[in-house]
Amino acid sequence: MIKLTYHFNEEVSSVLREGQRITLDVKDWRQIGFTVKAPAHADAVMALRERGTTLQRLNAIAGDPAVAAYYIERFALGRLLSWTLADDKGELGRVASLANLYRPRSGAPPRAALSLCRFANLRRRDGVIVLESGATPARLVLSAPGLVAFADALCGKANGFETILWRLGFFDLTEPQESAARRSWEFHDLLMHETSRENRDADAGGGSYRFDGIFPAPPAIKPAMPGDCIVLPAVDPKRIHQASNSLHTLQERRKSRRTYADEPVALATLGEFLWRVCRTTRYFSDGRQDLISRPYPAGGSINELEFYIAVRDCSGLAPAVYHYDSHRHELVQLAESGKIALKIVDQSSRAMALHPEDRQPGLTVVIASRLPRIAWKYQRMAYRASLMNTGVVINLMYLVATDMGLAPCANGSGDSRLLEKATGIDRFEETAIAEFCIGQPAT
């Protein structure tokens, strides 16, 4: 028989009792002292020390399930509890709370068949095997016998483990009755949402600089890419200032345009667009890593985004993929990338639901993230921050393109492998995360 025992976690270093007065010493906290109403209640709290006890036994000690539930809820609020799974042969796993108020279900399990929740995942973390779920703020570390029991439960062998995993939130009905709202969430969306916000406060997050002292921060200025350089025409800021529309006017006029004229975008026009959107304007340091500024705000001024232009048709440029050197205001043509550029634009056309007979955009701007650069500082939220930075850039692209009289359209999907093939860069170093098309609008 598999038992689930409740006990204080490792953060609780001592539990002292004087009559009906209980004092907890908790790591990095002040002492927590409280007085219970009856000796039996104090007995129940003390039963949570060391190896702990089962919920059934805890209820019996307290003399009232409502009392045990009250203290479990209070301790769960401070994330002071953990749980152990064991059978008569030994430990199967340990459960840690990842957010306050988490606690296992205490009600009777359903009589219907149970199976792994569709939001759950089994993976290796810090040298151990863990079971986690976007729907459950807890982490189960499985021992070797626990993995065997887990595999048996997956195969439908009724060994009691499936019931425990249901209590913990990792198993669900084989045919769950999900609301329309819950059905709308996919596994990867919920996992990123839950783990990249402060929803799980047990794990460190934010600007932790977790790799400081382990390896150097990736440089702010990306090493120059090999290829022919095209110096873009100089941009006159005074002319732009005099000719630009008001922000209100641009916001009112901004919209996605998917019909294009036969006339290609001029090289000078492309240069002005890139200069206004993503040129580097400043270099500085925060004492730990080199930072840069661009015309748009970015988390920590890290500016991990890089910009590539897949050219199908642009006056002055051959069809190819070009890297925009934001520091020198130059384009670098990537060797033998012509066919890839056409594939990128074709992919953009499909993302915009263009018909085969429709004219394709002349240019697709591919936004790539040098994720290690932002992950060097930000823990748990690096990819999320990169996506948010990209959203800011896309909005700026819409405003600038509208001001310049271009036809802009962001893409909802894209194939990162195409840029990987064009650049030859390891996807873990840099990967495409968004695409944005511009062209001359059809009248």
Coordinates of C-alpha atoms in Angstrom, one line a residue:
M1 CA 0.0 0.0 0.0
I2 CA 1.3 3.4 -0.9
K3 CA 1.1 6.2 1.7
L4 CA 1.3 9.9 1.4
T5 CA 2.7 11.5 4.5
Y6 CA 2.5 15.2 5.4
H7 CA 5.5 16.9 7.1
F8 CA 7.3 20.2 7.5
N9 CA 9.8 20.9 4.7
E10 CA 13.5 21.5 5.1
E11 CA 13.0 25.3 5.5
V12 CA 11.5 24.5 9.0
S13 CA 14.6 23.9 11.1
S14 CA 12.9 23.3 14.4
V15 CA 9.5 22.9 16.0
L16 CA 9.2 23.6 19.7
R17 CA 6.3 23.1 22.1
E18 CA 5.6 24.6 25.5
G19 CA 2.1 23.4 26.5
Q20 CA -0.2 24.7 23.8
R21 CA 2.3 27.2 22.5
I22 CA 4.2 26.2 19.2
T23 CA 7.2 28.0 17.9
L24 CA 8.6 27.3 14.4
D25 CA 12.1 28.3 13.3
V26 CA 12.0 28.9 9.5
K27 CA 15.0 29.7 7.4
D28 CA 15.3 33.4 6.5
W29 CA 12.2 34.2 8.4
R30 CA 11.6 35.4 12.0
Q31 CA 10.2 32.9 14.4
I32 CA 6.6 31.9 14.0
G33 CA 4.8 31.5 17.3
F34 CA 1.2 30.6 17.9
T35 CA -1.1 29.1 20.6
V36 CA -3.5 26.3 19.7
K37 CA -6.9 25.8 21.5
A38 CA -6.4 22.3 22.7
P39 CA -3.5 19.9 23.5
A40 CA -4.7 17.5 20.8
H41 CA -4.2 20.3 18.3
A42 CA -0.6 20.8 19.5
D43 CA -0.1 17.0 19.1
A44 CA -1.3 17.2 15.5
V45 CA 1.1 20.1 14.7
M46 CA 4.0 18.2 16.3
A47 CA 3.1 15.1 14.3
L48 CA 4.3 17.1 11.2
R49 CA 7.9 17.0 12.4
E50 CA 10.5 14.8 10.7
R51 CA 8.9 12.0 8.8
G52 CA 5.4 13.3 9.4
T53 CA 2.2 11.4 9.2
T54 CA -0.7 10.6 6.9
L55 CA -3.7 12.8 6.6
Q56 CA -5.9 10.1 8.2
R57 CA -3.7 9.8 11.2
L58 CA -3.4 13.6 11.5
N59 CA -7.2 13.9 11.6
A60 CA -7.3 11.3 14.3
I61 CA -4.7 13.1 16.4
A62 CA -6.4 16.4 16.1
G63 CA -9.8 14.8 16.9
D64 CA -11.5 16.9 14.2
P65 CA -10.7 16.9 10.4
A66 CA -11.6 20.6 10.3
V67 CA -8.8 21.4 12.7
A68 CA -6.3 19.4 10.7
A69 CA -7.5 21.1 7.5
Y70 CA -7.1 24.5 9.1
Y71 CA -3.5 24.0 10.1
I72 CA -2.6 22.4 6.8
E73 CA -4.0 25.4 5.0
R74 CA -2.1 27.8 7.2
F75 CA 1.2 26.0 6.8
A76 CA 0.5 25.7 3.0
L77 CA 0.0 29.4 2.9
G78 CA 3.6 29.9 4.0
R79 CA 4.8 27.0 1.8
L80 CA 6.1 25.2 4.9
L81 CA 4.9 21.7 4.0
S82 CA 6.2 18.9 1.8
W83 CA 5.1 15.3 1.3
T84 CA 6.6 11.9 0.9
L85 CA 5.3 8.9 -1.0
A86 CA 6.3 5.5 0.2
D87 CA 5.3 1.8 0.2
D88 CA 6.3 -0.9 2.6
K89 CA 9.6 -1.3 0.7
G90 CA 10.7 2.3 1.0
E91 CA 10.4 5.8 -0.5
L92 CA 8.9 6.4 -3.9
G93 CA 9.1 10.1 -4.2
R94 CA 9.1 13.5 -2.5
V95 CA 6.8 16.4 -3.3
A96 CA 7.7 20.1 -2.9
S97 CA 5.2 22.9 -3.1
L98 CA 6.1 25.5 -5.8
A99 CA 3.5 28.1 -4.7
N100 CA 1.8 29.0 -1.5
L101 CA -1.6 27.4 -0.7
Y102 CA -0.8 24.3 -2.6
R103 CA -1.8 21.1 -0.9
P104 CA -3.0 17.7 -2.1
R105 CA -6.6 16.9 -2.6
S106 CA -8.2 15.5 0.5
G107 CA -11.5 14.2 -0.9
A108 CA -12.3 10.8 -2.2
P109 CA -10.9 10.0 -5.7
P110 CA -13.2 9.6 -8.6
R111 CA -14.4 6.1 -9.4
A112 CA -13.7 6.6 -13.1
A113 CA -10.4 5.6 -14.8
L114 CA -7.4 7.9 -14.1
S115 CA -4.5 8.7 -16.3
L116 CA -1.7 11.3 -16.7
C117 CA -2.9 14.9 -16.9
R118 CA -2.4 16.3 -20.3
F119 CA -0.5 19.3 -18.8
A120 CA 2.0 17.0 -17.0
N121 CA 5.6 16.4 -18.0
L122 CA 8.4 14.1 -16.8
R123 CA 11.9 15.4 -17.2
R124 CA 15.4 15.4 -15.8
R125 CA 16.3 18.3 -13.5
D126 CA 19.5 18.8 -11.5
G127 CA 20.3 15.1 -11.8
V128 CA 17.0 13.7 -10.7
I129 CA 13.7 12.8 -12.4
V130 CA 10.8 15.1 -11.7
L131 CA 7.1 15.1 -12.5
E132 CA 5.7 18.6 -13.0
S133 CA 2.6 20.1 -14.5
G134 CA 1.5 23.5 -15.8
A135 CA -1.8 22.9 -13.9
T136 CA -0.2 22.0 -10.5
P137 CA 2.2 24.2 -8.6
A138 CA 4.2 21.2 -7.2
R139 CA 7.2 19.1 -8.1
L140 CA 7.4 15.4 -7.5
V141 CA 11.0 14.0 -7.4
L142 CA 10.8 10.2 -8.2
S143 CA 13.1 7.6 -6.8
A144 CA 14.0 4.6 -9.0
P145 CA 11.2 2.4 -7.4
G146 CA 9.0 5.4 -7.8
L147 CA 9.7 5.5 -11.5
V148 CA 8.7 1.8 -11.7
A149 CA 5.5 2.5 -9.8
F150 CA 4.8 5.5 -12.1
A151 CA 5.3 3.4 -15.2
D152 CA 2.9 0.8 -13.9
A153 CA 0.3 3.5 -13.2
L154 CA 0.7 4.8 -16.8
C155 CA 0.1 1.2 -18.0
G156 CA -3.1 1.1 -16.1
K157 CA -1.9 -1.3 -13.4
A158 CA -4.0 -0.4 -10.3
N159 CA -1.3 -0.1 -7.6
G160 CA -2.6 2.8 -5.7
F161 CA -0.1 5.2 -7.2
E162 CA -2.6 6.6 -9.7
T163 CA -4.8 7.6 -6.7
I164 CA -1.9 9.4 -5.0
L165 CA -0.9 11.1 -8.2
W166 CA -4.6 12.3 -8.6
R167 CA -4.4 13.8 -5.1
L168 CA -1.2 15.6 -6.0
G169 CA -2.7 16.9 -9.2
F170 CA -0.6 15.0 -11.7
F171 CA -3.3 12.5 -12.8
D172 CA -6.7 13.3 -14.1
L173 CA -9.8 11.5 -15.4
T174 CA -8.9 9.5 -18.5
E175 CA -11.8 11.3 -20.1
P176 CA -11.8 14.7 -18.3
Q177 CA -14.7 17.0 -18.4
E178 CA -12.9 20.2 -19.2
S179 CA -14.5 23.6 -19.5
A180 CA -14.3 25.4 -22.9
A181 CA -11.8 27.8 -21.3
R182 CA -9.5 25.0 -20.0
R183 CA -9.7 23.2 -23.3
S184 CA -8.4 26.3 -25.0
W185 CA -5.0 26.1 -23.2
E186 CA -2.3 23.9 -24.9
F187 CA 0.4 22.2 -22.9
H188 CA 3.2 24.5 -23.9
D189 CA 1.2 27.7 -23.5
L190 CA 0.2 26.9 -19.9
L191 CA 3.7 25.6 -19.0
M192 CA 5.4 28.8 -20.2
H193 CA 2.7 31.0 -18.6
E194 CA 3.0 29.4 -15.2
T195 CA 6.7 29.0 -15.0
S196 CA 7.7 32.4 -16.5
R197 CA 5.7 34.5 -14.1
E198 CA 5.7 34.8 -10.3
N199 CA 3.0 32.2 -10.0
R200 CA 5.5 29.7 -8.7
D201 CA 7.5 31.6 -6.0
A202 CA 9.5 28.6 -4.8
D203 CA 11.9 28.9 -7.8
A204 CA 14.2 31.9 -8.2
G205 CA 13.2 34.2 -11.1
G206 CA 13.8 37.6 -12.5
G207 CA 17.2 39.4 -12.8
S208 CA 19.2 36.8 -10.8
Y209 CA 22.4 37.0 -13.0
R210 CA 22.5 33.2 -12.5
F211 CA 25.5 32.8 -14.8
D212 CA 27.6 35.6 -13.5
G213 CA 31.0 34.1 -12.5
I214 CA 30.2 30.9 -14.4
F215 CA 30.8 32.1 -18.0
P216 CA 31.1 35.6 -19.5
A217 CA 28.0 37.4 -20.7
P218 CA 27.6 37.2 -24.5
P219 CA 28.8 40.4 -26.1
A220 CA 26.4 43.2 -26.8
I221 CA 27.8 43.6 -30.3
K222 CA 27.4 40.4 -32.2
P223 CA 30.5 39.4 -34.0
A224 CA 30.4 40.5 -37.6
M225 CA 28.9 37.9 -39.9
P226 CA 30.8 36.8 -43.0
G227 CA 29.6 38.1 -46.3
D228 CA 29.5 41.1 -48.6
C229 CA 28.7 44.4 -46.8
I230 CA 26.2 46.9 -48.3
V231 CA 26.5 50.3 -46.7
L232 CA 23.0 51.8 -46.4
P233 CA 22.4 55.4 -47.5
A234 CA 22.7 57.9 -44.7
V235 CA 19.4 59.0 -43.0
D236 CA 18.5 62.6 -42.4
P237 CA 16.8 62.8 -38.9
K238 CA 15.7 66.4 -39.5
R239 CA 13.8 65.5 -42.7
I240 CA 12.1 62.6 -40.8
H241 CA 11.2 65.0 -38.0
Q242 CA 9.6 67.5 -40.4
A243 CA 7.8 64.9 -42.5
S244 CA 6.5 62.5 -39.8
N245 CA 2.8 62.4 -38.8
S246 CA 1.6 62.7 -35.3
L247 CA 1.5 59.6 -33.1
H248 CA -2.3 59.9 -32.9
T249 CA -2.5 60.0 -36.7
L250 CA -0.3 56.9 -37.1
Q251 CA -2.2 54.9 -34.5
E252 CA -5.5 55.7 -36.3
R253 CA -4.1 54.8 -39.7
R254 CA -2.0 51.7 -38.7
K255 CA -3.3 48.4 -40.0
S256 CA -2.0 45.3 -41.7
R257 CA -1.8 45.5 -45.4
R258 CA -1.4 42.4 -47.6
T259 CA -1.8 43.8 -51.1
Y260 CA 1.4 44.9 -52.8
A261 CA 2.3 47.0 -55.8
D262 CA 4.6 45.8 -58.6
E263 CA 7.1 48.5 -57.6
P264 CA 9.8 47.2 -55.2
V265 CA 10.9 48.9 -52.0
A266 CA 14.0 51.0 -52.6
L267 CA 17.2 50.3 -50.8
A268 CA 17.2 53.8 -49.2
T269 CA 13.6 53.2 -48.0
L270 CA 14.6 49.9 -46.4
G271 CA 17.6 51.6 -44.8
E272 CA 15.5 54.4 -43.3
F273 CA 13.0 51.8 -42.0
L274 CA 15.8 49.8 -40.2
W275 CA 17.4 53.0 -39.0
R276 CA 14.2 54.2 -37.4
V277 CA 13.3 50.9 -35.9
C278 CA 16.4 49.1 -34.7
R279 CA 19.7 51.0 -35.1
T280 CA 22.0 51.0 -32.1
T281 CA 22.0 54.5 -30.4
R282 CA 24.1 54.0 -27.3
Y283 CA 26.7 51.6 -25.6
F284 CA 27.1 51.4 -21.9
S285 CA 27.6 48.8 -19.0
D286 CA 25.8 48.0 -15.8
G287 CA 29.0 46.7 -14.3
R288 CA 28.2 43.1 -15.1
Q289 CA 27.4 43.0 -18.8
D290 CA 27.6 45.3 -21.8
L291 CA 24.3 47.0 -22.8
I292 CA 23.0 48.9 -25.8
S293 CA 20.1 51.2 -26.5
R294 CA 17.9 51.2 -29.6
P295 CA 14.8 53.3 -30.6
Y296 CA 12.5 50.9 -28.7
P297 CA 12.5 49.9 -25.0
A298 CA 14.0 46.5 -24.1
G299 CA 14.2 44.5 -20.8
G300 CA 17.4 45.5 -19.0
S301 CA 18.7 47.3 -22.1
I302 CA 20.2 44.0 -23.1
N303 CA 18.7 44.1 -26.6
E304 CA 19.2 40.5 -27.5
L305 CA 17.2 40.8 -30.8
E306 CA 18.9 40.7 -34.2
F307 CA 17.3 41.6 -37.5
Y308 CA 17.6 39.8 -40.8
I309 CA 15.9 40.7 -44.1
A310 CA 14.8 38.1 -46.5
V311 CA 14.7 39.9 -49.8
R312 CA 12.5 38.7 -52.7
D313 CA 12.4 42.1 -54.5
C314 CA 14.2 45.2 -53.4
S315 CA 15.8 47.7 -55.8
G316 CA 19.6 47.6 -55.2
L317 CA 19.6 44.2 -53.5
A318 CA 19.9 40.7 -55.0
P319 CA 17.4 38.1 -53.6
A320 CA 19.1 36.8 -50.4
V321 CA 19.1 36.9 -46.6
Y322 CA 20.8 39.9 -45.2
H323 CA 21.9 40.6 -41.6
Y324 CA 21.3 44.2 -40.4
D325 CA 24.4 45.4 -38.6
S326 CA 22.6 47.9 -36.3
H327 CA 26.0 49.3 -35.1
R328 CA 27.3 50.3 -38.5
H329 CA 24.0 50.7 -40.3
E330 CA 25.0 48.1 -42.9
L331 CA 23.6 45.0 -44.4
V332 CA 25.7 41.8 -44.7
Q333 CA 24.6 39.4 -47.4
L334 CA 24.7 35.8 -46.3
A335 CA 26.3 33.6 -48.9
E336 CA 24.1 31.2 -50.9
S337 CA 20.9 32.4 -49.2
G338 CA 18.9 33.4 -52.2
K339 CA 16.7 30.3 -52.3
I340 CA 16.2 30.4 -48.5
A341 CA 15.1 34.1 -48.8
L342 CA 12.4 33.1 -51.3
K343 CA 11.3 30.3 -49.0
I344 CA 11.0 32.7 -46.0
V345 CA 8.9 35.2 -48.0
D346 CA 6.8 32.3 -49.3
Q347 CA 6.3 31.1 -45.7
S348 CA 5.2 34.7 -44.8
S349 CA 2.8 34.7 -47.7
R350 CA 1.1 31.5 -46.4
A351 CA 1.1 33.0 -42.8
M352 CA -0.8 36.0 -44.2
A353 CA -3.2 33.7 -46.1
L354 CA -2.3 35.1 -49.5
H355 CA -3.5 33.1 -52.5
P356 CA -1.0 31.8 -55.1
E357 CA -2.1 34.4 -57.6
D358 CA -1.6 37.2 -55.1
R359 CA 1.6 39.3 -55.3
Q360 CA 4.0 38.4 -52.5
P361 CA 5.6 41.0 -50.2
G362 CA 9.0 42.2 -51.3
L363 CA 10.7 41.8 -47.9
T364 CA 10.3 39.8 -44.8
V365 CA 12.1 41.1 -41.7
V366 CA 13.1 38.1 -39.5
I367 CA 13.5 38.9 -35.8
A368 CA 15.9 36.6 -34.0
S369 CA 16.7 36.3 -30.4
R370 CA 20.2 35.7 -29.0
L371 CA 18.5 34.1 -26.0
P372 CA 21.7 33.3 -24.0
R373 CA 22.4 37.0 -23.8
I374 CA 19.1 37.8 -22.0
A375 CA 19.1 34.4 -20.1
W376 CA 22.5 35.3 -18.6
K377 CA 20.7 37.8 -16.4
Y378 CA 17.0 36.8 -16.3
Q379 CA 16.0 33.4 -14.9
R380 CA 12.8 31.6 -15.6
M381 CA 11.5 34.4 -17.9
A382 CA 14.2 34.9 -20.6
Y383 CA 12.1 33.6 -23.5
R384 CA 9.0 35.4 -22.3
A385 CA 11.0 38.7 -22.0
S386 CA 12.3 38.2 -25.6
L387 CA 8.8 37.7 -26.9
M388 CA 7.6 40.8 -25.1
N389 CA 10.6 42.8 -26.5
T390 CA 9.6 41.5 -29.9
G391 CA 6.0 42.7 -29.5
V392 CA 7.3 46.2 -28.7
V393 CA 9.4 46.1 -31.9
I394 CA 6.5 44.9 -34.0
N395 CA 4.4 47.8 -32.8
L396 CA 7.2 50.2 -33.7
M397 CA 7.5 48.6 -37.1
Y398 CA 3.8 49.2 -37.8
L399 CA 4.1 52.8 -36.8
V400 CA 7.2 53.5 -38.8
A401 CA 6.0 51.6 -41.9
T402 CA 2.7 53.5 -41.7
D403 CA 4.5 56.8 -41.5
M404 CA 6.7 55.9 -44.5
G405 CA 3.7 54.8 -46.6
L406 CA 4.7 51.2 -46.7
A407 CA 2.4 48.1 -46.4
P408 CA 3.2 46.4 -43.1
C409 CA 2.0 43.0 -41.8
A410 CA 3.2 40.9 -38.9
N411 CA 3.2 37.2 -39.3
G412 CA 1.6 34.8 -36.8
S413 CA 3.9 31.9 -37.7
G414 CA 7.2 31.1 -39.2
D415 CA 9.9 28.5 -39.7
S416 CA 12.9 29.1 -37.5
R417 CA 14.9 26.4 -39.4
L418 CA 15.1 28.6 -42.5
L419 CA 17.1 31.3 -40.7
E420 CA 19.2 28.6 -39.0
K421 CA 20.1 27.2 -42.4
A422 CA 20.9 30.6 -43.8
T423 CA 23.2 31.7 -41.0
G424 CA 24.6 28.3 -39.9
I425 CA 24.2 29.5 -36.3
D426 CA 23.3 27.0 -33.6
R427 CA 19.6 27.5 -32.7
F428 CA 20.5 27.5 -29.0
E429 CA 22.7 30.6 -29.6
E430 CA 20.2 32.5 -31.8
T431 CA 16.8 31.6 -33.3
A432 CA 14.1 33.3 -35.3
I433 CA 11.0 34.1 -33.2
A434 CA 9.0 36.5 -35.4
E435 CA 8.5 37.7 -38.9
F436 CA 7.3 41.0 -40.3
C437 CA 6.6 41.9 -44.0
I438 CA 6.9 45.2 -45.7
G439 CA 6.3 46.2 -49.3
Q440 CA 5.0 49.0 -51.5
P441 CA 1.2 49.1 -51.0
A442 CA -1.1 48.5 -54.0
T443 CA -3.2 51.6 -54.7

